[in-house]
XYZ file of C-alpha atoms in Angstrom:
408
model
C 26.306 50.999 197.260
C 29.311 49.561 197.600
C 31.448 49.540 193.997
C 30.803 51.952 191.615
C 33.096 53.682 188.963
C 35.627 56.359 189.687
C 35.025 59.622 188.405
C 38.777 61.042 189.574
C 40.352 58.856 186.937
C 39.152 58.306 182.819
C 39.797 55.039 182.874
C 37.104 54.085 185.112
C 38.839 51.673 187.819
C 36.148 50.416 190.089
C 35.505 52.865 193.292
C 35.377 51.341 196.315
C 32.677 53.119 198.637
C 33.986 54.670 202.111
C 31.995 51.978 203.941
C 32.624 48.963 202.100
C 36.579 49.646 202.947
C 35.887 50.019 206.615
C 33.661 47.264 206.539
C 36.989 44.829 204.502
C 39.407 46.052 206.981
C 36.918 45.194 209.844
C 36.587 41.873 208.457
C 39.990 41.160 207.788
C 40.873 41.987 211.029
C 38.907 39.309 212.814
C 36.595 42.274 214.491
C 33.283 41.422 212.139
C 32.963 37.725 214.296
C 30.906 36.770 216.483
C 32.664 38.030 219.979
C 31.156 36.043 222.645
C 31.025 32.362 220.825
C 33.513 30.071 223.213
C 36.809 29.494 221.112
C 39.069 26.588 220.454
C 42.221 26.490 220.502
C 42.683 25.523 216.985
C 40.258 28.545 216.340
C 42.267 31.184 218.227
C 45.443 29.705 215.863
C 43.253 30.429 213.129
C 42.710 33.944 214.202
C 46.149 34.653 214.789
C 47.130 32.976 211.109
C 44.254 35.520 209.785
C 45.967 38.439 211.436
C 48.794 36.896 210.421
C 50.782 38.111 213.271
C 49.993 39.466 216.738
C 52.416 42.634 218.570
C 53.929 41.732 221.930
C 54.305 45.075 223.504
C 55.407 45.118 227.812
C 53.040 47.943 228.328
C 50.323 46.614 230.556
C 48.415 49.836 231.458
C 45.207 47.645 231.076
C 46.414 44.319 229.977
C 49.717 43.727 227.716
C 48.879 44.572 223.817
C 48.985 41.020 222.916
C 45.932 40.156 224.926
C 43.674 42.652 224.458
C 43.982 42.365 220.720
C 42.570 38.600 221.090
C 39.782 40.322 223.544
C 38.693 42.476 221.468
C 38.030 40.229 219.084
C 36.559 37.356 220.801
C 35.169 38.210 224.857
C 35.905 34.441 225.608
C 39.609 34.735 225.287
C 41.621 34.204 228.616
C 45.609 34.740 228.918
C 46.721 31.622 229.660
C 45.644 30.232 226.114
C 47.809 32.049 224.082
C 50.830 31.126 226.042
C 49.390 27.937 225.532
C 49.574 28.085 221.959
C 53.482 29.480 222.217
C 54.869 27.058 224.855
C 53.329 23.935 224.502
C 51.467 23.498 221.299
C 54.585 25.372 219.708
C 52.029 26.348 217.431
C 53.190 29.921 217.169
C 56.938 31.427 218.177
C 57.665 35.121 218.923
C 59.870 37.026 216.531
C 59.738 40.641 214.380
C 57.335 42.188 211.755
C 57.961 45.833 212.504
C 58.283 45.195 216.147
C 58.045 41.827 218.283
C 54.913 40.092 217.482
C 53.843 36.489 218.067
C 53.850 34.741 214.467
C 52.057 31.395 213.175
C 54.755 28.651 213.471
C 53.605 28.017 209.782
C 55.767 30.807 208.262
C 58.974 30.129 210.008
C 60.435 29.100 206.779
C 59.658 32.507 205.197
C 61.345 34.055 208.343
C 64.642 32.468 207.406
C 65.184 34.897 204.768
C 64.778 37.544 207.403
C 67.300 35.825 209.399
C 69.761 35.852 206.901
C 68.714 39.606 205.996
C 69.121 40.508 210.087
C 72.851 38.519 209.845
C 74.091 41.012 207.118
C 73.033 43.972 209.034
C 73.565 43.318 212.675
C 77.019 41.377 212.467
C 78.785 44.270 211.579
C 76.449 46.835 213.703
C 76.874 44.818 216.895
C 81.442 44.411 216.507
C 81.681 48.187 216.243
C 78.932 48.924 219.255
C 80.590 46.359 221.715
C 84.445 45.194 219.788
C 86.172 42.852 217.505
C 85.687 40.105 219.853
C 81.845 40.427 219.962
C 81.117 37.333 217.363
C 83.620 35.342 219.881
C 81.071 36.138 222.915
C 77.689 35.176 220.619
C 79.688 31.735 220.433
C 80.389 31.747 224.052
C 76.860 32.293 224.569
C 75.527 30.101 222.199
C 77.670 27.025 223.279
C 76.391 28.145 227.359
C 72.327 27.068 225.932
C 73.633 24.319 224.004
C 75.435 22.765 227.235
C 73.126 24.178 230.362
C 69.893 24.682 228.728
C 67.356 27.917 228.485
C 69.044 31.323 229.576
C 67.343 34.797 230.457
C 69.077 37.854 229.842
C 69.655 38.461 233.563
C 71.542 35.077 234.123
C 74.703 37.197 232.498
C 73.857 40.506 234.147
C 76.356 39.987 237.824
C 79.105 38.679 235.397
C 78.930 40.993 232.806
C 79.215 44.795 233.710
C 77.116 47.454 231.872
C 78.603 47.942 228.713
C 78.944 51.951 226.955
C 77.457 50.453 223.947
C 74.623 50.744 223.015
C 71.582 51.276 225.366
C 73.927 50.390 227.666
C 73.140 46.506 227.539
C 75.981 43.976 228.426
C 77.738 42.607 225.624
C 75.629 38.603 226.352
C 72.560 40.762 226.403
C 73.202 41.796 222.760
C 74.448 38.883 222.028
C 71.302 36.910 223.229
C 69.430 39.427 220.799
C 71.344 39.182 217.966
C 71.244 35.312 217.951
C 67.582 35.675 218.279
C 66.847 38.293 215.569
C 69.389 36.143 213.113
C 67.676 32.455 214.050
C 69.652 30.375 215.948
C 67.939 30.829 219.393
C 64.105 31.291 219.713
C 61.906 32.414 222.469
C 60.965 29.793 224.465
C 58.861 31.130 226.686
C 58.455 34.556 229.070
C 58.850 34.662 232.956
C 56.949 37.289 233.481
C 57.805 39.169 230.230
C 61.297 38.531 230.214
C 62.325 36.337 227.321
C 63.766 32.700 227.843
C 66.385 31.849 225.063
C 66.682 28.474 223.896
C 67.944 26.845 220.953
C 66.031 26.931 217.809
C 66.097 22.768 217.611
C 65.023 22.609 220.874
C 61.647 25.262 220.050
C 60.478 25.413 217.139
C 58.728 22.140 215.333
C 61.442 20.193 212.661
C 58.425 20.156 210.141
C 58.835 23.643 209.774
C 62.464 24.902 210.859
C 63.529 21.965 208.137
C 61.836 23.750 205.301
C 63.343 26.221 203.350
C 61.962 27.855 200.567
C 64.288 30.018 197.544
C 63.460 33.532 197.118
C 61.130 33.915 194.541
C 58.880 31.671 196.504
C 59.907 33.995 199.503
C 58.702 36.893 197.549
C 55.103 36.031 196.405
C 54.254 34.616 199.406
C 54.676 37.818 202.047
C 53.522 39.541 199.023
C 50.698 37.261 198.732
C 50.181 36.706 202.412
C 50.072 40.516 202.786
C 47.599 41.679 200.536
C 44.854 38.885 201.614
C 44.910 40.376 204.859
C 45.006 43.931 204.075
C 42.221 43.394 201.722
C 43.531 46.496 199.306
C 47.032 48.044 199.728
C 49.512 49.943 198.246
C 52.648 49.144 197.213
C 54.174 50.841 200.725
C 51.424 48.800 202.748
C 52.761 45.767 201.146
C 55.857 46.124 201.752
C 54.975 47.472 205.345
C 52.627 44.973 206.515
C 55.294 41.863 207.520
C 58.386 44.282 207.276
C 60.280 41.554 205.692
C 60.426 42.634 202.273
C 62.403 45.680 200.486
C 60.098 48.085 197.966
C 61.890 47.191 194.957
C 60.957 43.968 196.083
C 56.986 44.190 196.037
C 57.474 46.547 193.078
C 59.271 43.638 190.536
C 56.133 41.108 192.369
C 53.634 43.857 191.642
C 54.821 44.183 187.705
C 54.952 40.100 187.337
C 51.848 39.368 188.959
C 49.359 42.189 187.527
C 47.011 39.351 185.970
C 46.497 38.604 189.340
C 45.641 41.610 190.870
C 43.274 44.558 190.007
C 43.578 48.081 190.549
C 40.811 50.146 192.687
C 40.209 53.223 194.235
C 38.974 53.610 198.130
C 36.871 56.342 198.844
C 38.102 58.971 201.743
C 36.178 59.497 204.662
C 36.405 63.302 204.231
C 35.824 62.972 200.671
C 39.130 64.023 198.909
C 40.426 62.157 196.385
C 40.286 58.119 196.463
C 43.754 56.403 197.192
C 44.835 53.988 194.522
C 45.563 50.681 195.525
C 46.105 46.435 194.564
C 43.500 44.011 195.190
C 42.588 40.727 194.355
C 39.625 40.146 192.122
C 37.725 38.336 194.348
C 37.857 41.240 196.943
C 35.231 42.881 194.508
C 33.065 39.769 193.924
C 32.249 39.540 197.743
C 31.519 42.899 198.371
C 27.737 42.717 198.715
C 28.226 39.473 201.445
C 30.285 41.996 203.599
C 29.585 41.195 207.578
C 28.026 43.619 209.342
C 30.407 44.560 212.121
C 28.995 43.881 215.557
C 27.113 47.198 217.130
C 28.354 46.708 220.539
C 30.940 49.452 221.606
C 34.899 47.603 221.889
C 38.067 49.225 223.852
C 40.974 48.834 221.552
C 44.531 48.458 221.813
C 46.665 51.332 220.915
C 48.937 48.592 219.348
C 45.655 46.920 217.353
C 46.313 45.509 213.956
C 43.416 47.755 212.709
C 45.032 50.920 213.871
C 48.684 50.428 213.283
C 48.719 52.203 209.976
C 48.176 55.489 211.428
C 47.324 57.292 208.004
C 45.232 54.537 206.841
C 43.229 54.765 209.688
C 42.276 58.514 209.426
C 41.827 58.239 205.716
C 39.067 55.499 206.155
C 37.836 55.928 209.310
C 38.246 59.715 210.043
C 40.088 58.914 213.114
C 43.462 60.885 213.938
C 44.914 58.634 216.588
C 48.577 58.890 218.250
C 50.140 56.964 221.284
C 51.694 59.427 223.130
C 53.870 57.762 225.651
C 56.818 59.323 224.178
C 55.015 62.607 224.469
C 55.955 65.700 227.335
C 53.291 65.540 229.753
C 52.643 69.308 228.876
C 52.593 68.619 225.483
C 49.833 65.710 225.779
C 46.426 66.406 224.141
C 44.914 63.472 225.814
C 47.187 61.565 227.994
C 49.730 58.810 228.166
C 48.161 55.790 226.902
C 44.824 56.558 225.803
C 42.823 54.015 224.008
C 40.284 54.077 220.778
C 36.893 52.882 221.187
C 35.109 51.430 218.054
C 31.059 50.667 217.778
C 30.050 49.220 214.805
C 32.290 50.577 212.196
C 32.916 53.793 213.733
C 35.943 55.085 215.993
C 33.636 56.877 218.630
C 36.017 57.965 221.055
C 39.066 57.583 223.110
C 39.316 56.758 226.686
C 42.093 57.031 229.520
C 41.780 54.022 231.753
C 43.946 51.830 233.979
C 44.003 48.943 236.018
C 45.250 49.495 238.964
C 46.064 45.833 240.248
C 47.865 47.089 243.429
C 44.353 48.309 244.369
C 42.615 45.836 242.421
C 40.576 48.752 240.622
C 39.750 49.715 237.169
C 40.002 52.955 237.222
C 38.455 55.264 234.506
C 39.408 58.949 234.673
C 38.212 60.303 231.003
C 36.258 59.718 227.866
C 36.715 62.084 224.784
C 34.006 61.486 222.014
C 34.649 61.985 218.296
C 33.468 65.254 216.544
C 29.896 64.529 215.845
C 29.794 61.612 218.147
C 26.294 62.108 220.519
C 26.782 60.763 224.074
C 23.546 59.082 223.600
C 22.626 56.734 226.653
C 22.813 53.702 224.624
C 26.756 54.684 223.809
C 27.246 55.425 227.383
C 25.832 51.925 228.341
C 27.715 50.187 225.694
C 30.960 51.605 226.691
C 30.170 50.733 230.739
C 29.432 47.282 229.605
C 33.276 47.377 227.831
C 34.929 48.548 230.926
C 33.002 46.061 233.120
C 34.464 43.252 230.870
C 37.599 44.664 230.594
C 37.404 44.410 234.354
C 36.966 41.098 234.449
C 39.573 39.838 231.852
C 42.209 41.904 234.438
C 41.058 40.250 237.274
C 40.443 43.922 239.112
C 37.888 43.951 241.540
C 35.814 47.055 241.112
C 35.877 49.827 238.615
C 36.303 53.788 239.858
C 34.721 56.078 237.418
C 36.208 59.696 237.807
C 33.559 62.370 238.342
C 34.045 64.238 235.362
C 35.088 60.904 233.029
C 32.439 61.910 230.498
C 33.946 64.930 228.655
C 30.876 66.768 227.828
C-alpha cells in the first residue's frame, strides 16, 4: 500500500509508504527507464531537463561524475554526446547549482537573477582578495575575448605571477571566474577539463540570453521547477535543490501558493517518525502507476542526483553514504572514492574500483554489502555484469578483481 493516513499527526495528512517514496525519487531521477533502449539526442536533453541539471566534477577515478550519471541511467550513453549537446547544439551551458553542473540552455533566463545575485557578492569579495584595481583587470580581460577570441585560464598564467590571494590563483584567473559566475562570459567548451571562456553573445543561443523574466516569475519557477523533480520536499530541499533561491524566499512562495500544493508525510526507512513535506496533488493521484525500478544491479556516482542529499538518502533508503576524499587515510572507513551500488530500489553495497587507463585495467579491489544484504550469486553476477560495462564505457581493456574484493 502505498498512501494511507498518518497516525503521528490528528489531522490525518496522507502517509506516504517507505516504498512508494523510494520508488518517486527513483522515478524522478530518470533511474526507473528503460536502460539499454538506444537514445536520441533530443532524448538525452530531455533527461538532463528532467534532472534538471547535471554536476561536472574533475574526479575521474572511473569516469568524470558527469558521465556516469547519464550511464547509469541509460547503458547506451557514450561521452562524446553530451559534449555534443554543450558545444554544438548549445543546447545546454555549464554554470552553478550548488557546485558546477551542466544546465538546460532553457533556464538561462532564470540564471540571470543568479548573476546579478553572484555580482553583489563577489565584486566586493574579489577587490579586497586581489586590490582596488581588480574590477580594472576583469575589464582588461574581458576586452582580451572580445578582441582575440576564446581564452583558457592558463593563457594568463606566464604573464601573471601567483597571486597571495586567495587559493593562490592569478588575479586573470579570478577574474575569468568572476565574469563567469556573474554572466558575461560562458563556458564554451573544455580542453580536456579545463574551461574555455568566451563571451556570452558568442555561446549561448539569443532566444534565450534575450529573455528576461522579473522576480516573482523568477521565484515560482525554481520553486516550481524544484519540487516537480524532487517529487516531495521540504522547504530546505526547495530551497537547496537549484541553490538559487534564499529560504525566506521559498517560504513567502510556499504561503502564496498553498492551494497548489498539499502537505504529506514520508515514511522512514527505520520507522521513526514520517518527515513532513510539500507536494503537488497529482504526486498522490499517480501513486499506484509507480514504475517498477529496473532489478539489474547499477554502480553509482558518488556525485548522483539521487544521493546528493545525504540525509535524505539514509532517511528513505537506509543508506549512510559519505565521499571521503577529504578524509585522513587512517581515518577512512572504506576508502577514497568509494561508490554506491543500487538493485532495484535498494542501496546494496559500496564498491572501491578504478580504472586504471595507464594499464588499461579496471581494477576492482573491494565490495562492502549493506547490513542484511545476502551475497547471493545472482547479486554477485549482477554486479560483475556492472563492472564489465563500466569497463567498456572507459575504454579499459580487462578488469582485475582483487582476491579478497568480496568482503565476506
Amino acid at each position: 500500500m502505498f498512501l494511507r493516513p498518518s497516525g503521528y499527526f490528528p489531522c490525518m495528512i496522507p502517509l506516504i509508504s517507505n516504498r512508494a517514496a523510494r520508488r518517486i525519487l527513483i522515478d524522478h531521477q530518470a533511474l526507473s527507464d528503460p536502460p539499454h533502449r538506444a537514445q536520441t539526442p533530443a532524448e538525452l536533453q530531455a533527461v538532463i531537463t528532467r534532472l534538471g541539471y547535471v554536476q561536472v566534477d574533475s574526479i575521474a577515478i572511473v569516469e568524470r561524475a558527469h558521465h556516469q550519471i547519464l550511464f547509469a541511467r541509460n547503458k547506451t550513453y557514450r561521452q562524446k554526446q553530451l559534449h555534443q549537446l554543450i558545444e554544438r547544439d548549445r543546447s545546454l551551458f555549464e554554470h552553478w547549482t550548488h557546485d558546477a553542473s551542466v544546465i538546460p540552455v532553457a533556464f538561462f533566463p532564470y540564471w540571470k537573477h543568479r548573476f546579478i545575485r553572484e555580482k553583489t557578492r563577489l565584486a566586493q569579495r574579489r577587490s579586497a582578495q586581489f586590490g582596488s584595481d581588480f574590477m580594472q583587470t576583469t575589464n582588461a580581460v574581458l576586452q582580451r575575448i572580445h578582441d582575440n577570441g576564446p581564452v583558457m585560464a592558463r593563457d594568463f598564467e606566464a604573464r601573471d605571477k601567483p597571486s597571495t590571494g586567495w587559493w593562490d590563483w592569478h588575479p586573470s584567473k579570478a577574474a575569468l571566474e568572476y565574469l563567469w559566475r556573474t554572466g558575461a562570459l560562458q563556458i564554451a567548451r573544455r580542453e580536456g577539463f579545463q574551461k574555455v571562456y568566451d563571451l556570452t553573445e558568442r555561446v549561448i543561443p539569443a532566444e534565450y540570453r534575450d529573455r528576461t523574466v522579473d522576480h516573482d516569475t523568477f521565484v515560482d519557477w525554481a520553486c516550481s521547477a524544484a519540487l516537480l523533480r524532487l517529487g516531495f520536499g521540504t522547504r530546505g530541499q526547495i530551497a537547496a535543490f537549484f541553490q538559487i533561491l534564499s529560504p525566506a524566499e521559498v517560504e513567502h512562495w510556499i504561503t502564496a501558493n498553498r492551494s497548489r500544493l498539499v502537505e504529506v508525510h514520508i515514511e522512514s526507512a527505520d520507522g521513526s517518525k514520517p518527515r513532513a513535506a510539500f507536494a503537488f496533488p497529482d504526486l498522490l493521484d499517480r501513486l499506484d502507476q509507480l514504475p517498477e525500478p529496473p532489478t539489474r544491479v547499477r554502480v553509482l556516482s558518488p556525485f548522483d542526483p539521487l544521493l546528493r542529499d545525504r540525509a535524505r538518502t539514509e532517511r528513505i533508503f537506509d543508506f549512510h553514504y559519505r565521499i571521503e576524499v577529504f578524509v585522513p587515510e587512517v581515518k577512512r572507513q572504506y576508502g577514497y572514492y568509494v561508490f554506491p551500488v543500487m538493485r532495484g530500489d535498494t542501496m546494496v553495497g559500496r564498491i572501491d574500483m578504478k580504472a586504471d587507463r595507464p594499464n588499461s585495467v579496471m581494477s576492482v579491489r573491494r565490495f562492502w554489502p549493506e547490513g542484511g544484504t545476502r551475497l547471493s550469486k545472482g547479486l554477485i553476477a549482477g554486479l560483475e555484469a556492472e563492472i564489465e560495462r563500466l569497463r567498456r564505457f572507459t575504454g579499459v581493456e580487462h578488469t582485475l578483481y582483487a582476491s579478497d574484493w568480496l568482503a565476506i
